[in-house]
mmCIF file with all atom_site columns, C-alpha atoms in Angstrom:
data_model
loop_
_atom_site.group_PDB
_atom_site.id
_atom_site.type_symbol
_atom_site.label_atom_id
_atom_site.label_alt_id
_atom_site.label_comp_id
_atom_site.label_asym_id
_atom_site.label_entity_id
_atom_site.label_seq_id
_atom_site.pdbx_PDB_ins_code
_atom_site.Cartn_x
_atom_site.Cartn_y
_atom_site.Cartn_z
_atom_site.occupancy
_atom_site.B_iso_or_equiv
_atom_site.pdbx_formal_charge
_atom_site.auth_seq_id
_atom_site.auth_comp_id
_atom_site.auth_asym_id
_atom_site.auth_atom_id
_atom_site.pdbx_PDB_model_num
ATOM 1   C CA . MET A 1 1   ? -104.097 -81.435  15.582 1.00 0.00 ? 490 MET A CA 1
ATOM 2   C CA . LEU A 1 2   ? -105.546 -79.820  18.842 1.00 0.00 ? 491 LEU A CA 1
ATOM 3   C CA . THR A 1 3   ? -109.014 -79.323  16.935 1.00 0.00 ? 492 THR A CA 1
ATOM 4   C CA . GLU A 1 4   ? -108.882 -82.845  15.884 1.00 0.00 ? 493 GLU A CA 1
ATOM 5   C CA . ASN A 1 5   ? -108.456 -84.186  19.387 1.00 0.00 ? 494 ASN A CA 1
ATOM 6   C CA . LEU A 1 6   ? -111.310 -81.954  20.500 1.00 0.00 ? 495 LEU A CA 1
ATOM 7   C CA . ALA A 1 7   ? -113.598 -83.512  17.911 1.00 0.00 ? 496 ALA A CA 1
ATOM 8   C CA . ARG A 1 8   ? -112.412 -86.955  18.864 1.00 0.00 ? 497 ARG A CA 1
ATOM 9   C CA . LEU A 1 9   ? -113.303 -85.972  22.660 1.00 0.00 ? 498 LEU A CA 1
ATOM 10  C CA . ALA A 1 10  ? -116.896 -84.788  21.304 1.00 0.00 ? 499 ALA A CA 1
ATOM 11  C CA . ARG A 1 11  ? -117.418 -88.256  19.778 1.00 0.00 ? 500 ARG A CA 1
ATOM 12  C CA . GLY A 1 12  ? -116.552 -89.965  23.127 1.00 0.00 ? 501 GLY A CA 1
ATOM 13  C CA . ALA A 1 13  ? -113.023 -91.071  22.280 1.00 0.00 ? 502 ALA A CA 1
ATOM 14  C CA . PRO A 1 14  ? -111.184 -92.314  25.548 1.00 0.00 ? 503 PRO A CA 1
ATOM 15  C CA . ALA A 1 15  ? -109.163 -89.621  27.252 1.00 0.00 ? 504 ALA A CA 1
ATOM 16  C CA . SER A 1 16  ? -106.182 -91.908  27.134 1.00 0.00 ? 505 SER A CA 1
ATOM 17  C CA . ARG A 1 17  ? -105.790 -91.450  23.390 1.00 0.00 ? 506 ARG A CA 1
ATOM 18  C CA . LEU A 1 18  ? -105.347 -87.555  24.203 1.00 0.00 ? 507 LEU A CA 1
ATOM 19  C CA . TYR A 1 19  ? -102.470 -87.951  26.757 1.00 0.00 ? 508 TYR A CA 1
ATOM 20  C CA . ARG A 1 20  ? -101.690 -84.281  27.108 1.00 0.00 ? 509 ARG A CA 1
ATOM 21  C CA . LEU A 1 21  ? -98.044  -84.251  27.425 1.00 0.00 ? 510 LEU A CA 1
ATOM 22  C CA . SER A 1 22  ? -97.634  -86.180  24.245 1.00 0.00 ? 511 SER A CA 1
ATOM 23  C CA . MET A 1 23  ? -98.638  -82.770  22.624 1.00 0.00 ? 512 MET A CA 1
ATOM 24  C CA . ASP A 1 24  ? -95.491  -80.926  24.136 1.00 0.00 ? 513 ASP A CA 1
ATOM 25  C CA . GLY A 1 25  ? -92.713  -83.028  22.817 1.00 0.00 ? 514 GLY A CA 1
ATOM 26  C CA . LEU A 1 26  ? -91.638  -85.621  20.523 1.00 0.00 ? 515 LEU A CA 1
ATOM 27  C CA . PHE A 1 27  ? -93.145  -89.131  21.449 1.00 0.00 ? 516 PHE A CA 1
ATOM 28  C CA . GLY A 1 28  ? -93.504  -90.501  17.950 1.00 0.00 ? 517 GLY A CA 1
ATOM 29  C CA . THR A 1 29  ? -96.379  -92.950  18.137 1.00 0.00 ? 518 THR A CA 1
ATOM 30  C CA . ALA A 1 30  ? -95.869  -93.849  22.309 1.00 0.00 ? 519 ALA A CA 1
ATOM 31  C CA . ARG A 1 31  ? -98.946  -93.703  24.266 1.00 0.00 ? 520 ARG A CA 1
ATOM 32  C CA . MET A 1 32  ? -100.145 -94.503  27.653 1.00 0.00 ? 521 MET A CA 1
ATOM 33  C CA . GLN A 1 33  ? -100.700 -98.254  27.808 1.00 0.00 ? 522 GLN A CA 1
ATOM 34  C CA . TYR A 1 34  ? -103.083 -99.898  30.207 1.00 0.00 ? 523 TYR A CA 1
ATOM 35  C CA . GLY A 1 35  ? -103.289 -103.408 31.640 1.00 0.00 ? 524 GLY A CA 1
ATOM 36  C CA . ASN A 1 36  ? -103.538 -105.361 35.047 1.00 0.00 ? 525 ASN A CA 1
ATOM 37  C CA . ASN A 1 37  ? -101.141 -105.882 38.038 1.00 0.00 ? 526 ASN A CA 1
ATOM 38  C CA . LYS A 1 38  ? -101.300 -109.713 38.679 1.00 0.00 ? 527 LYS A CA 1
ATOM 39  C CA . PRO A 1 39  ? -99.545  -110.792 42.115 1.00 0.00 ? 528 PRO A CA 1
ATOM 40  C CA . LYS A 1 40  ? -99.220  -114.062 43.572 1.00 0.00 ? 529 LYS A CA 1
ATOM 41  C CA . SER A 1 41  ? -102.891 -113.777 45.095 1.00 0.00 ? 530 SER A CA 1
ATOM 42  C CA . LEU A 1 42  ? -104.195 -113.304 41.748 1.00 0.00 ? 531 LEU A CA 1
ATOM 43  C CA . HIS A 1 43  ? -106.152 -110.075 42.545 1.00 0.00 ? 532 HIS A CA 1
ATOM 44  C CA . LYS A 1 44  ? -106.063 -107.987 39.297 1.00 0.00 ? 533 LYS A CA 1
ATOM 45  C CA . THR A 1 45  ? -105.830 -104.330 39.702 1.00 0.00 ? 534 THR A CA 1
ATOM 46  C CA . ARG A 1 46  ? -105.868 -101.832 36.711 1.00 0.00 ? 535 ARG A CA 1
ATOM 47  C CA . ARG A 1 47  ? -102.804 -99.818  36.116 1.00 0.00 ? 536 ARG A CA 1
ATOM 48  C CA . ALA A 1 48  ? -101.020 -97.609  33.563 1.00 0.00 ? 537 ALA A CA 1
ATOM 49  C CA . TRP A 1 49  ? -97.763  -97.669  31.949 1.00 0.00 ? 538 TRP A CA 1
ATOM 50  C CA . LEU A 1 50  ? -96.212  -94.290  30.798 1.00 0.00 ? 539 LEU A CA 1
ATOM 51  C CA . PRO A 1 51  ? -93.694  -93.682  28.075 1.00 0.00 ? 540 PRO A CA 1
ATOM 52  C CA . ASN A 1 52  ? -90.013  -93.304  29.050 1.00 0.00 ? 541 ASN A CA 1
ATOM 53  C CA . ILE A 1 53  ? -89.800  -89.509  28.791 1.00 0.00 ? 542 ILE A CA 1
ATOM 54  C CA . GLN A 1 54  ? -86.576  -87.655  28.811 1.00 0.00 ? 543 GLN A CA 1
ATOM 55  C CA . LYS A 1 55  ? -85.889  -83.843  28.821 1.00 0.00 ? 544 LYS A CA 1
ATOM 56  C CA . VAL A 1 56  ? -82.804  -83.036  26.547 1.00 0.00 ? 545 VAL A CA 1
ATOM 57  C CA . SER A 1 57  ? -81.061  -80.392  24.540 1.00 0.00 ? 546 SER A CA 1
ATOM 58  C CA . LEU A 1 58  ? -81.018  -80.638  20.979 1.00 0.00 ? 547 LEU A CA 1
ATOM 59  C CA . PHE A 1 59  ? -79.270  -78.332  18.433 1.00 0.00 ? 548 PHE A CA 1
ATOM 60  C CA . SER A 1 60  ? -81.126  -77.281  15.387 1.00 0.00 ? 549 SER A CA 1
ATOM 61  C CA . ALA A 1 61  ? -78.544  -76.646  12.702 1.00 0.00 ? 550 ALA A CA 1
ATOM 62  C CA . LEU A 1 62  ? -81.418  -74.835  10.410 1.00 0.00 ? 551 LEU A CA 1
ATOM 63  C CA . LEU A 1 63  ? -82.846  -72.772  13.208 1.00 0.00 ? 552 LEU A CA 1
ATOM 64  C CA . GLY A 1 64  ? -79.296  -72.312  14.804 1.00 0.00 ? 553 GLY A CA 1
ATOM 65  C CA . LYS A 1 65  ? -80.246  -72.760  18.210 1.00 0.00 ? 554 LYS A CA 1
ATOM 66  C CA . LYS A 1 66  ? -80.652  -75.299  20.907 1.00 0.00 ? 555 LYS A CA 1
ATOM 67  C CA . LEU A 1 67  ? -84.131  -76.624  21.954 1.00 0.00 ? 556 LEU A CA 1
ATOM 68  C CA . ASP A 1 68  ? -85.052  -77.993  25.202 1.00 0.00 ? 557 ASP A CA 1
ATOM 69  C CA . VAL A 1 69  ? -87.317  -80.878  24.261 1.00 0.00 ? 558 VAL A CA 1
ATOM 70  C CA . ASN A 1 70  ? -89.404  -83.717  26.022 1.00 0.00 ? 559 ASN A CA 1
ATOM 71  C CA . VAL A 1 71  ? -88.533  -86.600  24.082 1.00 0.00 ? 560 VAL A CA 1
ATOM 72  C CA . THR A 1 72  ? -89.021  -90.616  24.484 1.00 0.00 ? 561 THR A CA 1
ATOM 73  C CA . THR A 1 73  ? -85.746  -92.635  24.215 1.00 0.00 ? 562 THR A CA 1
ATOM 74  C CA . ARG A 1 74  ? -87.126  -94.635  21.130 1.00 0.00 ? 563 ARG A CA 1
ATOM 75  C CA . VAL A 1 75  ? -87.394  -91.065  19.341 1.00 0.00 ? 564 VAL A CA 1
ATOM 76  C CA . LEU A 1 76  ? -84.189  -89.994  20.738 1.00 0.00 ? 565 LEU A CA 1
ATOM 77  C CA . ARG A 1 77  ? -82.638  -93.512  19.281 1.00 0.00 ? 566 ARG A CA 1
ATOM 78  C CA . THR A 1 78  ? -84.190  -92.317  15.851 1.00 0.00 ? 567 THR A CA 1
ATOM 79  C CA . ILE A 1 79  ? -82.977  -88.943  15.759 1.00 0.00 ? 568 ILE A CA 1
ATOM 80  C CA . ASP A 1 80  ? -79.259  -90.275  16.484 1.00 0.00 ? 569 ASP A CA 1
ATOM 81  C CA . LYS A 1 81  ? -79.897  -92.640  13.712 1.00 0.00 ? 570 LYS A CA 1
ATOM 82  C CA . LYS A 1 82  ? -81.243  -90.276  11.117 1.00 0.00 ? 571 LYS A CA 1
ATOM 83  C CA . GLY A 1 83  ? -78.494  -87.637  11.822 1.00 0.00 ? 572 GLY A CA 1
ATOM 84  C CA . GLY A 1 84  ? -80.000  -85.300  14.001 1.00 0.00 ? 573 GLY A CA 1
ATOM 85  C CA . LEU A 1 85  ? -83.219  -83.443  14.968 1.00 0.00 ? 574 LEU A CA 1
ATOM 86  C CA . ASP A 1 86  ? -83.472  -81.438  11.645 1.00 0.00 ? 575 ASP A CA 1
ATOM 87  C CA . SER A 1 87  ? -83.103  -84.598  9.512  1.00 0.00 ? 576 SER A CA 1
ATOM 88  C CA . TYR A 1 88  ? -85.592  -86.361  11.769 1.00 0.00 ? 577 TYR A CA 1
ATOM 89  C CA . LEU A 1 89  ? -88.311  -84.042  11.538 1.00 0.00 ? 578 LEU A CA 1
ATOM 90  C CA . LEU A 1 90  ? -87.850  -83.291  7.918  1.00 0.00 ? 579 LEU A CA 1
ATOM 91  C CA . LEU A 1 91  ? -87.567  -86.865  6.831  1.00 0.00 ? 580 LEU A CA 1
ATOM 92  C CA . THR A 1 92  ? -90.429  -88.339  9.131  1.00 0.00 ? 581 THR A CA 1
ATOM 93  C CA . LYS A 1 93  ? -93.974  -88.198  8.013  1.00 0.00 ? 582 LYS A CA 1
ATOM 94  C CA . ASP A 1 94  ? -96.447  -85.989  9.805  1.00 0.00 ? 583 ASP A CA 1
ATOM 95  C CA . LYS A 1 95  ? -98.542  -89.213  11.047 1.00 0.00 ? 584 LYS A CA 1
ATOM 96  C CA . ASN A 1 96  ? -95.528  -90.338  12.990 1.00 0.00 ? 585 ASN A CA 1
ATOM 97  C CA . ILE A 1 97  ? -94.385  -87.138  14.585 1.00 0.00 ? 586 ILE A CA 1
ATOM 98  C CA . ASN A 1 98  ? -98.094  -87.010  15.917 1.00 0.00 ? 587 ASN A CA 1
ATOM 99  C CA . SER A 1 99  ? -97.723  -83.956  18.309 1.00 0.00 ? 588 SER A CA 1
ATOM 100 C CA . GLU A 1 100 ? -98.490  -80.365  18.126 1.00 0.00 ? 589 GLU A CA 1
ATOM 101 C CA . PHE A 1 101 ? -94.945  -79.255  18.972 1.00 0.00 ? 590 PHE A CA 1
ATOM 102 C CA . GLY A 1 102 ? -93.309  -81.409  16.605 1.00 0.00 ? 591 GLY A CA 1
ATOM 103 C CA . LEU A 1 103 ? -95.420  -80.263  13.554 1.00 0.00 ? 592 LEU A CA 1
ATOM 104 C CA . ARG A 1 104 ? -94.965  -76.649  14.597 1.00 0.00 ? 593 ARG A CA 1
ATOM 105 C CA . LEU A 1 105 ? -91.354  -77.412  14.799 1.00 0.00 ? 594 LEU A CA 1
ATOM 106 C CA . LYS A 1 106 ? -91.292  -79.002  11.281 1.00 0.00 ? 595 LYS A CA 1
ATOM 107 C CA . GLN A 1 107 ? -92.909  -75.850  9.817  1.00 0.00 ? 596 GLN A CA 1
ATOM 108 C CA . GLN A 1 108 ? -90.345  -73.725  11.327 1.00 0.00 ? 597 GLN A CA 1
ATOM 109 C CA . LEU A 1 109 ? -87.702  -75.764  9.788  1.00 0.00 ? 598 LEU A CA 1
ATOM 110 C CA . LEU A 1 110 ? -89.360  -75.776  6.388  1.00 0.00 ? 599 LEU A CA 1
ATOM 111 C CA . GLY A 1 111 ? -89.466  -72.009  6.423  1.00 0.00 ? 600 GLY A CA 1
ATOM 112 C CA . ALA A 1 112 ? -85.798  -71.669  7.285  1.00 0.00 ? 601 ALA A CA 1
ATOM 113 C CA . GLN A 1 113 ? -85.002  -74.423  4.590  1.00 0.00 ? 602 GLN A CA 1
ATOM 114 C CA . LYS A 1 114 ? -86.741  -72.259  1.953  1.00 0.00 ? 603 LYS A CA 1
ATOM 115 C CA . LYS A 1 115 ? -85.031  -69.016  3.208  1.00 0.00 ? 604 LYS A CA 1
ATOM 116 C CA . GLN A 1 116 ? -81.723  -70.559  3.174  1.00 0.00 ? 605 GLN A CA 1
ATOM 117 C CA . LYS A 1 117 ? -82.506  -71.796  -0.570 1.00 0.00 ? 606 LYS A CA 1
ATOM 118 C CA . CYS A 1 118 ? -83.462  -68.282  -1.457 1.00 0.00 ? 607 CYS A CA 1
ATOM 119 C CA . LEU A 1 119 ? -80.146  -66.773  -0.042 1.00 0.00 ? 608 LEU A CA 1
ATOM 120 C CA . GLU A 1 120 ? -78.082  -69.307  -2.232 1.00 0.00 ? 609 GLU A CA 1
#
């Protein structure tokens, strides 16, 4: 994913698509958004909106440990809905996880799942 982002930079993609912090947590498809402040004087000024990021500890049953993760509140609600961190990562498509951290964690979970099946 990082090499894909570097290739995108080389092609001249805007830097906002490569919001670096989004690679270090579970942000889903959340990105920085840009727009204008428009006060009463009608003088527009550019600004950016950041995703609502929370640092939480989530337990992984397959790995057997707690992980400190940066998560958007939207993804946190999805994790609760799917029944935990393991279920969220295993059932979500890679394009929707959309971060290096999330994809590495998913690979670790798949490896642990295979190992657990072999032991049974």
